[in-house]
Each structure stands twice: as C-alpha cells, then as structure tokens.
Coordinates of N, CA and C in Angstrom, one line a residue:
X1 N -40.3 0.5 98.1 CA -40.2 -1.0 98.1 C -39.8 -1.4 99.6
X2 N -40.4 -2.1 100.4 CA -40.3 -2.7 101.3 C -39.0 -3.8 101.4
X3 N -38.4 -3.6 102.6 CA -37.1 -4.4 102.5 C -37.2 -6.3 102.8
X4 N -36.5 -6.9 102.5 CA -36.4 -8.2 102.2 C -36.8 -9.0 103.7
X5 N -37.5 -9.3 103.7 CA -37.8 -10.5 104.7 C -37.0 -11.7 104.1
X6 N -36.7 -12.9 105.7 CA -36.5 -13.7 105.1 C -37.3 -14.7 105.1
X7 N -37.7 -15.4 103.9 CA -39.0 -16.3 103.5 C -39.1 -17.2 104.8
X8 N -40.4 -17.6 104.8 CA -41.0 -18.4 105.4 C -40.2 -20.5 105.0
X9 N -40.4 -19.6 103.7 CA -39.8 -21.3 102.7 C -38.4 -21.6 103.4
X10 N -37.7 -21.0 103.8 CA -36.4 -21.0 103.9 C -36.4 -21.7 105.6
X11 N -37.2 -21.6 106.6 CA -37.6 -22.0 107.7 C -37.8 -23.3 107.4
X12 N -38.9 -23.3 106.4 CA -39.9 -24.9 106.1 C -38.6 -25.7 105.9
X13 N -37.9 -25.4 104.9 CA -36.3 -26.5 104.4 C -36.0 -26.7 105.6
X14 N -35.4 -26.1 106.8 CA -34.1 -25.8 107.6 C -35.3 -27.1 108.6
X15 N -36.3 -27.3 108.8 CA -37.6 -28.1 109.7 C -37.7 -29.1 108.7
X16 N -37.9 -29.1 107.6 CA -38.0 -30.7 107.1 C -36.5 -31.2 106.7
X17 N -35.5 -30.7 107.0 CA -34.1 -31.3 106.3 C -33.5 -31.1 108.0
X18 N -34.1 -30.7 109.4 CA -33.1 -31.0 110.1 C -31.6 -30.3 109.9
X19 N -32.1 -29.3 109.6 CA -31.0 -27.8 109.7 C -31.1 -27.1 110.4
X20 N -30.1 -27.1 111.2 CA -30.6 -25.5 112.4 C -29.7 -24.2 111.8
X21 N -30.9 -23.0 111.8 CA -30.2 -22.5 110.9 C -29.0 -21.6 111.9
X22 N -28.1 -21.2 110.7 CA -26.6 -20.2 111.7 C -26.9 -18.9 111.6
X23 N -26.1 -18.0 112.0 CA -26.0 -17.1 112.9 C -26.7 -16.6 111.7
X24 N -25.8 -16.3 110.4 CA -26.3 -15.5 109.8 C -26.8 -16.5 107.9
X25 N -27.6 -15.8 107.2 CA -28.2 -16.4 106.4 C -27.9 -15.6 105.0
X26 N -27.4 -16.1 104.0 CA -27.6 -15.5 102.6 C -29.0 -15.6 101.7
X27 N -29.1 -15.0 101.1 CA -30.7 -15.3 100.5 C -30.5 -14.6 98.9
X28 N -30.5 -15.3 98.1 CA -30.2 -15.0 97.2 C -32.0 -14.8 96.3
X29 N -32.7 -14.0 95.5 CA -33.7 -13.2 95.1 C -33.4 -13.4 93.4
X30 N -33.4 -14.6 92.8 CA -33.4 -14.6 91.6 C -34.1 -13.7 91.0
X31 N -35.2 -13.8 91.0 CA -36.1 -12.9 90.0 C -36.1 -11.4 90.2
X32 N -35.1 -10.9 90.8 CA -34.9 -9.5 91.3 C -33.5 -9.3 90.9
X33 N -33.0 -10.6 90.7 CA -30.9 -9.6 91.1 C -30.5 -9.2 92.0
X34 N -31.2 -9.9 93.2 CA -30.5 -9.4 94.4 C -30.6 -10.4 95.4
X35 N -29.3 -9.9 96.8 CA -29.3 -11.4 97.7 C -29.4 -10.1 98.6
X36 N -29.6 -10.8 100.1 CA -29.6 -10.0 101.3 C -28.7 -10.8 102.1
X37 N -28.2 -10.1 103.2 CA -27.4 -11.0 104.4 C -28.4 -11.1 105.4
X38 N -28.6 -12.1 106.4 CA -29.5 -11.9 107.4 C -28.7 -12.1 108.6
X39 N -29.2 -11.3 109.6 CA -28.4 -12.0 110.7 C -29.7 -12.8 111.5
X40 N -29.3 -13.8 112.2 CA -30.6 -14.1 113.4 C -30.1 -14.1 114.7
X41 N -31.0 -13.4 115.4 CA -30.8 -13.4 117.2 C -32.1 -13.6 117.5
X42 N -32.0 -14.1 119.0 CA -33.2 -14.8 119.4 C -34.0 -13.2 120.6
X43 N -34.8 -13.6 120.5 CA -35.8 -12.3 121.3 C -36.8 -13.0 122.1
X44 N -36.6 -13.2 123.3 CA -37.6 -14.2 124.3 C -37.2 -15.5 123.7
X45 N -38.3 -16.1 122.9 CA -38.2 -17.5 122.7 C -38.5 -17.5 121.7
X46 N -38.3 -16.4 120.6 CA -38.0 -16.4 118.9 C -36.8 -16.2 118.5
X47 N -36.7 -16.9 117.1 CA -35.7 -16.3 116.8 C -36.2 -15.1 115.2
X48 N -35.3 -14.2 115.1 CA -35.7 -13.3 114.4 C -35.0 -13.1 113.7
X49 N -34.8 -12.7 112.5 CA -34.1 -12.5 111.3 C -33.7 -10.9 111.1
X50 N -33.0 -10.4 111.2 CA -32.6 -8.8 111.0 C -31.7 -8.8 109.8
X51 N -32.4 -7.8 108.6 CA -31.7 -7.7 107.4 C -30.3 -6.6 108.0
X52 N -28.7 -7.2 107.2 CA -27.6 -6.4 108.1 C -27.6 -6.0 106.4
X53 N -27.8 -6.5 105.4 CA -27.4 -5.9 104.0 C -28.2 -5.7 103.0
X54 N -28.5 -5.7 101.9 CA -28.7 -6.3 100.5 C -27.8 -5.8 99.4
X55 N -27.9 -6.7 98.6 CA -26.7 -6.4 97.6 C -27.2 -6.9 96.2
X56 N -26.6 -6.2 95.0 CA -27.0 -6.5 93.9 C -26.2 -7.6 93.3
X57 N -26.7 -9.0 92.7 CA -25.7 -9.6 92.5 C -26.2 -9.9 90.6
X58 N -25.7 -11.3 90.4 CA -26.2 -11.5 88.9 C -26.1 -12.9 89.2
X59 N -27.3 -14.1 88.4 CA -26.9 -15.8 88.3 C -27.2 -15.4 87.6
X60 N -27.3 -16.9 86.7 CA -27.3 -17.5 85.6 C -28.1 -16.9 84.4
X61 N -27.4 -16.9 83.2 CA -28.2 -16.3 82.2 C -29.0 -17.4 81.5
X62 N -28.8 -18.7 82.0 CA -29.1 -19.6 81.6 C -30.7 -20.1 82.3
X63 N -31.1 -19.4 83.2 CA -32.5 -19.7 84.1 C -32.0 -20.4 85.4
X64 N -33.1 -20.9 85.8 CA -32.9 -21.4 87.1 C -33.1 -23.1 86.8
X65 N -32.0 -24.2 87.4 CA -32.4 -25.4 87.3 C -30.9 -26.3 88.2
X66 N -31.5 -27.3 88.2 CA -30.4 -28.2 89.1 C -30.0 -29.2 88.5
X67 N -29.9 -29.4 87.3 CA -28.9 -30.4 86.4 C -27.8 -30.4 86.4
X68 N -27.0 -30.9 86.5 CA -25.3 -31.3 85.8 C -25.3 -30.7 84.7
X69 N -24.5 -29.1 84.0 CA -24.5 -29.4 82.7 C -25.5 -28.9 82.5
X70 N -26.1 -27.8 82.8 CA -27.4 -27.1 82.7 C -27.0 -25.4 82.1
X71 N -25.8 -25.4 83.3 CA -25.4 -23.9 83.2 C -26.6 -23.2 84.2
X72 N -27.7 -23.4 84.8 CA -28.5 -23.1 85.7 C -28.1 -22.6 86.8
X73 N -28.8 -21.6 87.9 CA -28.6 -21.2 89.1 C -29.7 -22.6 89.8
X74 N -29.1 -23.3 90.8 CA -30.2 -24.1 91.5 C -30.1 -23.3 92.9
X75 N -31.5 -23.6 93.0 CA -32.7 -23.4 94.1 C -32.5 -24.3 95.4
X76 N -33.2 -23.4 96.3 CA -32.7 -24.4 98.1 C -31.9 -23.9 98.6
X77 N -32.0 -25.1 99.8 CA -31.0 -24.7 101.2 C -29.6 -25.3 100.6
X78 N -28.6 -24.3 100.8 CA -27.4 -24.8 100.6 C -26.9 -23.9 101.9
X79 N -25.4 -24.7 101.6 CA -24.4 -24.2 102.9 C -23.0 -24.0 102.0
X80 N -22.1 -22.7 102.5 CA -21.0 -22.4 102.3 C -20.2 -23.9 102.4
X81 N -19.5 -24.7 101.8 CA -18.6 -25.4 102.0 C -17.4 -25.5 102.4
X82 N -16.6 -24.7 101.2 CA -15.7 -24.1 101.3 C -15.4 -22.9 100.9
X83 N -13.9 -22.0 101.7 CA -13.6 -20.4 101.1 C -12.3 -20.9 100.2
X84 N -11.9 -20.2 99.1 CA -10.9 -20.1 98.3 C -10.4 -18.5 98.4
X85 N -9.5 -18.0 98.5 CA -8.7 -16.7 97.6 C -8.6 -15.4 98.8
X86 N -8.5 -16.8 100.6 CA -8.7 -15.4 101.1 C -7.5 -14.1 101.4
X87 N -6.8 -14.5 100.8 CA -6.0 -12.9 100.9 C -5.3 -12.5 99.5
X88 N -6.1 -12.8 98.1 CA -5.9 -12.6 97.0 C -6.5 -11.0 96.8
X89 N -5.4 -10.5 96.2 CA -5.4 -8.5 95.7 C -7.4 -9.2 95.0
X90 N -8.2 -8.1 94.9 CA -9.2 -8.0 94.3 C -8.8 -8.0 92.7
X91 N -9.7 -8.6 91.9 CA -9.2 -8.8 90.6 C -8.3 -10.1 90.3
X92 N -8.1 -10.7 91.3 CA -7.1 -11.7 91.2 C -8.1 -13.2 90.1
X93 N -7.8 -13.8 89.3 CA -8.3 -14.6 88.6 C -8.2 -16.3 89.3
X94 N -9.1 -16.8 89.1 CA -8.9 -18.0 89.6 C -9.3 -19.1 88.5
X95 N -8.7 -19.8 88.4 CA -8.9 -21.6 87.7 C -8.8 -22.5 89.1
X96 N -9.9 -23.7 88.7 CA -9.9 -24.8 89.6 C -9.7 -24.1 91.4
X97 N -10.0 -23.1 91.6 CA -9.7 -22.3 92.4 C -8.2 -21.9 92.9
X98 N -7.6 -21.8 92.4 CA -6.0 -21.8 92.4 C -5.7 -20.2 91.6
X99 N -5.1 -19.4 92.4 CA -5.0 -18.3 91.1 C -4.2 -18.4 90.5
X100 N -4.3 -17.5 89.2 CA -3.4 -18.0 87.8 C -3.1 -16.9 87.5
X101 N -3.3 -15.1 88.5 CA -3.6 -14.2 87.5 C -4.6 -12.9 88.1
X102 N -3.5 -12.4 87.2 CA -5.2 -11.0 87.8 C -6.0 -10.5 86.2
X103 N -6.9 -10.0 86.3 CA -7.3 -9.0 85.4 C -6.6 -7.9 84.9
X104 N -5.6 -7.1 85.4 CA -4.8 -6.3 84.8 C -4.0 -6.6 83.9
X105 N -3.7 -8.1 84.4 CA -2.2 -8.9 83.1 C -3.2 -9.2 81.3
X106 N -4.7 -8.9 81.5 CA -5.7 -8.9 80.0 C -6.3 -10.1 80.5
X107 N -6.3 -10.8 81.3 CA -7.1 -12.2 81.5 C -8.4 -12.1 81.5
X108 N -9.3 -13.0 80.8 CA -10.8 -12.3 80.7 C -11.3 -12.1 81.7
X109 N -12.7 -10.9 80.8 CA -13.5 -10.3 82.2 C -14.7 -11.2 82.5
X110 N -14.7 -12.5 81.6 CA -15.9 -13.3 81.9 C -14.9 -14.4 83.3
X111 N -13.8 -13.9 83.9 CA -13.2 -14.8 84.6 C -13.5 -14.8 85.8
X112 N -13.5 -16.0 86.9 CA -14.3 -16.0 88.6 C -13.0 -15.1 89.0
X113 N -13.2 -14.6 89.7 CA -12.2 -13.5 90.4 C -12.8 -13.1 92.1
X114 N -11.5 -12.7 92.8 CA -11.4 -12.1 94.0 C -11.6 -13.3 95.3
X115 N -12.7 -13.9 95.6 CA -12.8 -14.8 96.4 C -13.7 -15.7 95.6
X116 N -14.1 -16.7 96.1 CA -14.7 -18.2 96.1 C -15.9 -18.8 97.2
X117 N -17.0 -18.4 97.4 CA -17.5 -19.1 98.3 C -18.3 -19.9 98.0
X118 N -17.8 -21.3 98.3 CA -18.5 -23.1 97.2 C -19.6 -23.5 98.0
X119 N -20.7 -23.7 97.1 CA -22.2 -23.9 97.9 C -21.8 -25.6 97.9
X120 N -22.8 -26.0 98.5 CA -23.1 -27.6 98.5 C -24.5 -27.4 98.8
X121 N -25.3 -28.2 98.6 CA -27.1 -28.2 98.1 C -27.1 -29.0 99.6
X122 N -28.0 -29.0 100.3 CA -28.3 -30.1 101.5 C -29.9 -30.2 101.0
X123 N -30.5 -30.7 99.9 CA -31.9 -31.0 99.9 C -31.3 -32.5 99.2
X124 N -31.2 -33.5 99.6 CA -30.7 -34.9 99.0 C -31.8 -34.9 97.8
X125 N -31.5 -35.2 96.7 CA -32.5 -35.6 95.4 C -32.7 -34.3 94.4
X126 N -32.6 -33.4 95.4 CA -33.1 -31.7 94.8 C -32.1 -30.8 94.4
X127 N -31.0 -30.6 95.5 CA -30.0 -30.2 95.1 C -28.6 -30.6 95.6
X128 N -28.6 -32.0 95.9 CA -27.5 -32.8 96.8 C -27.8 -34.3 96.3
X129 N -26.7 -34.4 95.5 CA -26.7 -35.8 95.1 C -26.9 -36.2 93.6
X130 N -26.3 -37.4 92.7 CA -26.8 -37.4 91.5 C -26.7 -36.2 90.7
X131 N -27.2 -36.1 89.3 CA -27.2 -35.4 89.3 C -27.3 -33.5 89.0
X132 N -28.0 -33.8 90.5 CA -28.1 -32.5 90.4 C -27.5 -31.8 91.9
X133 N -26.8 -32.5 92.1 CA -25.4 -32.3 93.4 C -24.7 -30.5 93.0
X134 N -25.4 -29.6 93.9 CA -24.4 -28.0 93.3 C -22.8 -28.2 94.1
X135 N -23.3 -29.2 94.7 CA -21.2 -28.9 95.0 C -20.6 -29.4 93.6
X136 N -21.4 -31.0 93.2 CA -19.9 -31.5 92.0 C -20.6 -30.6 90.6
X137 N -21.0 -29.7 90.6 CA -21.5 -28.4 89.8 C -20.8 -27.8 89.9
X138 N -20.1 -27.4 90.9 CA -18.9 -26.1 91.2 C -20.0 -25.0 90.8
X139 N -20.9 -24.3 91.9 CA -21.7 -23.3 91.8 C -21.2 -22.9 93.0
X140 N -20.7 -21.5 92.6 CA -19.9 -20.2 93.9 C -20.8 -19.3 93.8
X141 N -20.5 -19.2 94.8 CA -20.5 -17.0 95.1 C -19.4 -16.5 95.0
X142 N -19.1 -15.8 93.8 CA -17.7 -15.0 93.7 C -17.6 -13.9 92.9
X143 N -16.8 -13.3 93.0 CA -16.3 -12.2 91.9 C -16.3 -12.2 90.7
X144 N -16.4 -11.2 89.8 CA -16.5 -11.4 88.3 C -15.6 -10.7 87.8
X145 N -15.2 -10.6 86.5 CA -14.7 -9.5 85.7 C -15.2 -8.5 85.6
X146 N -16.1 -8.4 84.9 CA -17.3 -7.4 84.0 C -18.6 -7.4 85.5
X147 N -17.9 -6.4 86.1 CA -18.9 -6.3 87.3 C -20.2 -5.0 87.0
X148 N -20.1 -4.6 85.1 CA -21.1 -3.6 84.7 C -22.6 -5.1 84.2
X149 N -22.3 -6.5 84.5 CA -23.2 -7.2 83.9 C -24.0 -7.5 85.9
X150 N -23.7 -7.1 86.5 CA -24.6 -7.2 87.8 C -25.5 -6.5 88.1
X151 N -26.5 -7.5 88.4 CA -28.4 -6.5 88.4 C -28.9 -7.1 87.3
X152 N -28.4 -7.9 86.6 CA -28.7 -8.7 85.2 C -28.3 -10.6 85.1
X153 N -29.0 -11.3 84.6 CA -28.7 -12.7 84.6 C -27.5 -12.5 84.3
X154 N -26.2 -13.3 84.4 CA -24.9 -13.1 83.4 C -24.3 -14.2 83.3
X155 N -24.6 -14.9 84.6 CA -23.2 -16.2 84.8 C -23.7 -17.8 84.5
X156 N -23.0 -18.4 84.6 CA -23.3 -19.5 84.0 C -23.6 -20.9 85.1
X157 N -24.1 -20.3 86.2 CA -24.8 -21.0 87.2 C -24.7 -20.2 88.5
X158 N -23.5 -19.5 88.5 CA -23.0 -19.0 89.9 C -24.0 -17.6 90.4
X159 N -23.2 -17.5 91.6 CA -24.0 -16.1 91.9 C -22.7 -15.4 91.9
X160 N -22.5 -13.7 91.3 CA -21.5 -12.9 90.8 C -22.1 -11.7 92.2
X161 N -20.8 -11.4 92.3 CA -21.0 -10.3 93.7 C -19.8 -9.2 93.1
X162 N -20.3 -8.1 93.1 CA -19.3 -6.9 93.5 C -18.0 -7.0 94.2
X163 N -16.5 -7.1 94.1 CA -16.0 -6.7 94.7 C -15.9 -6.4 96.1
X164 N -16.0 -5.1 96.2 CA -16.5 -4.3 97.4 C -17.6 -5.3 98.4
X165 N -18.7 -5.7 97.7 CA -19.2 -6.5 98.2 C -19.3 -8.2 98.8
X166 N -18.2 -8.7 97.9 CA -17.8 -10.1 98.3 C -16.8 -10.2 99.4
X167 N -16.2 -9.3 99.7 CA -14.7 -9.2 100.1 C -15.2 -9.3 102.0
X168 N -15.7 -8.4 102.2 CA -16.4 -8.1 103.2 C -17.3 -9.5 103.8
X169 N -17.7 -9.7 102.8 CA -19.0 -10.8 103.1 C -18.5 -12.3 103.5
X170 N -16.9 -12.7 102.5 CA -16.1 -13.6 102.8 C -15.7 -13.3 104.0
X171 N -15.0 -12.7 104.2 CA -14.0 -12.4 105.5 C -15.4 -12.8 106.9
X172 N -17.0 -12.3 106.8 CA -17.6 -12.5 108.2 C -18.0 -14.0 108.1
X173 N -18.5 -14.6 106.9 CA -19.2 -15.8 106.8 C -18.6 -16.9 106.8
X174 N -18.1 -18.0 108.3 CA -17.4 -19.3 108.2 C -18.1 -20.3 107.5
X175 N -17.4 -20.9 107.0 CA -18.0 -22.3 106.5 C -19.1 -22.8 107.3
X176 N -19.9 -23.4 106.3 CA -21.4 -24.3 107.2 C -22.7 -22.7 107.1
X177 N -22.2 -21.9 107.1 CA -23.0 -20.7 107.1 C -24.3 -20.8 105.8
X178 N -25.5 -20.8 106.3 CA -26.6 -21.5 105.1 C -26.3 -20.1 104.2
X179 N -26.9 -20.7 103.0 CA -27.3 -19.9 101.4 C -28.8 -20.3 101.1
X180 N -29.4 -19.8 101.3 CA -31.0 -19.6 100.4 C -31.2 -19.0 99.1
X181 N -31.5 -20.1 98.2 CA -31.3 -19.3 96.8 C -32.9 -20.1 95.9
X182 N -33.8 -18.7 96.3 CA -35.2 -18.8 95.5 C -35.4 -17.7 94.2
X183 N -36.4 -18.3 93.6 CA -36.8 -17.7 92.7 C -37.6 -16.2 92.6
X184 N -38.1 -15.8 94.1 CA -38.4 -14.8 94.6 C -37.9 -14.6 96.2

C-alpha cells in the first residue's frame, strides 16, 4: 500500500477559501479509518508535504454529513479551534469539556476522554455557519473509552484517536493548525 499523500483537494479549499495552509496538516481518510499528520516545508519555491505519521482513528457510525443533529463526520477544511484536557491523567472523562472523572471510577467507555481538539469548519455554507456550523456541532478529535472500536466507524460525529496517539498529537499541534477531513 502506498503511503498517504496529501490530496490535491485540500490545496484547492486552502486557494478558494484564502487559507494559507500551517506548518503541519491533519487529514483525516474516512473511507479507510485512518488520518495522517503532514508536516509542510518549502523546497526552492514549493511547498511540500512530508507524511511525519498515520494513525488509525474511528468517525461516525452514522456516515458522513454536515447537519446539526445528524450525528455525521463532516467533510472540508477545518481548523483546530480550541485544546481542552491538557494535563488530564489519560482516561480522564470529559463533559462539556470539563472533567468529571476517569474511566477507572466505571464511567462509560462510550465517554470523550484524554484530550479535546474542537474543529470549526472554515467552508461558510458547507461546513461553517447555519446549520451545518462543526464548531456549534461540537465535532472533536479525542479520546475514547472503548479504543478496541478504532479502525471501525464508531462515534457519533467525532474523530476517536488512540491514547498513545492523541496525547502526542495535542501537545505538537497549536490552535489554527488545519484538519482535512475527506471521504478518501
């Protein structure tokens, strides 16, 4: 299997929406179960994309779509907004992003856990605004309970990351950092 380029599509957004893109890029691979990290550096007078990761993650069991109230993973350029839970023990449970809790005290395993990273959609109509706005969605990148349901649809719009793998990924990526999330 040949390793993850990052799409062409993801350029076209960042050129018609007046996005430049940042250092480094998430790309999330619905139809696969999997996201990659990218980093970009420039080489003469390109810039280039170097895959630094890939990772197995899980969205929506619900398909792909950008309604309010869908339970969908939506599609596009989005950007990290905000971080929640950063020096929360792993396993740590979150409500409204606030922790309440770990997983060891029995708290379910269908619970957001560990860290928090809150997309906001920057495609106005598509996935910013009205409603199909992923910030007032509350669609994250975060931790799960039941991290045996990743590599499989599971969650209820979000994208579900490993532990091991979110923990890391929060701590490099500041706010404003783009999220690319297609269907291939």
């Amino acid at each position: 299997m040949k390793p993850p380029r990052l799409p062409t599509a993801f350029r076209r957004a960042c050129t018609r929406l007046g996005v430049v893109p940042t250092r480094h890029v998430f790309a999330v691979r619905i139809a696969e179960q999997r996201a990659a990290l990218f980093e970009l550096t420039t080489q003469g007078n390109r810039r280039v994309a170097k895959l630094v990761k890939e990772f197995v993650c899980s969205t929506s069991k619900f398909g792909i779509g950008q309604v309010a109230g869908s339970n969908c993973t939506p599609l596009g350029l989005h950007r990290i907004a905000e971080k929640h839970g950063a020096d929360a023990e792993p396993g740590t449970v979150f409500k409204g992003r606030k922790p309440i809790g770990h997983l060891r005290d029995g708290l379910p395993l269908e619970s957001i856990t560990t860290r928090i990273l809150w997309l906001d959609g920057l495609d106005p109509g598509f996935n910013h605004g009205g409603n199909v706005d992923t910030f007032a969605r509350y669609i994250y990148i975060h931790g799960f309970g039941d991290q045996t349901s990743l590599g499989r649809p599971a969650s209820h719009g979000c994208i579900h990351l490993a532990d091991a793998d979110l923990i890391p990924l929060f701590e490099l990526l500041p706010v404003g950092t783009l999220v690319w999330i297609a269907e291939r």
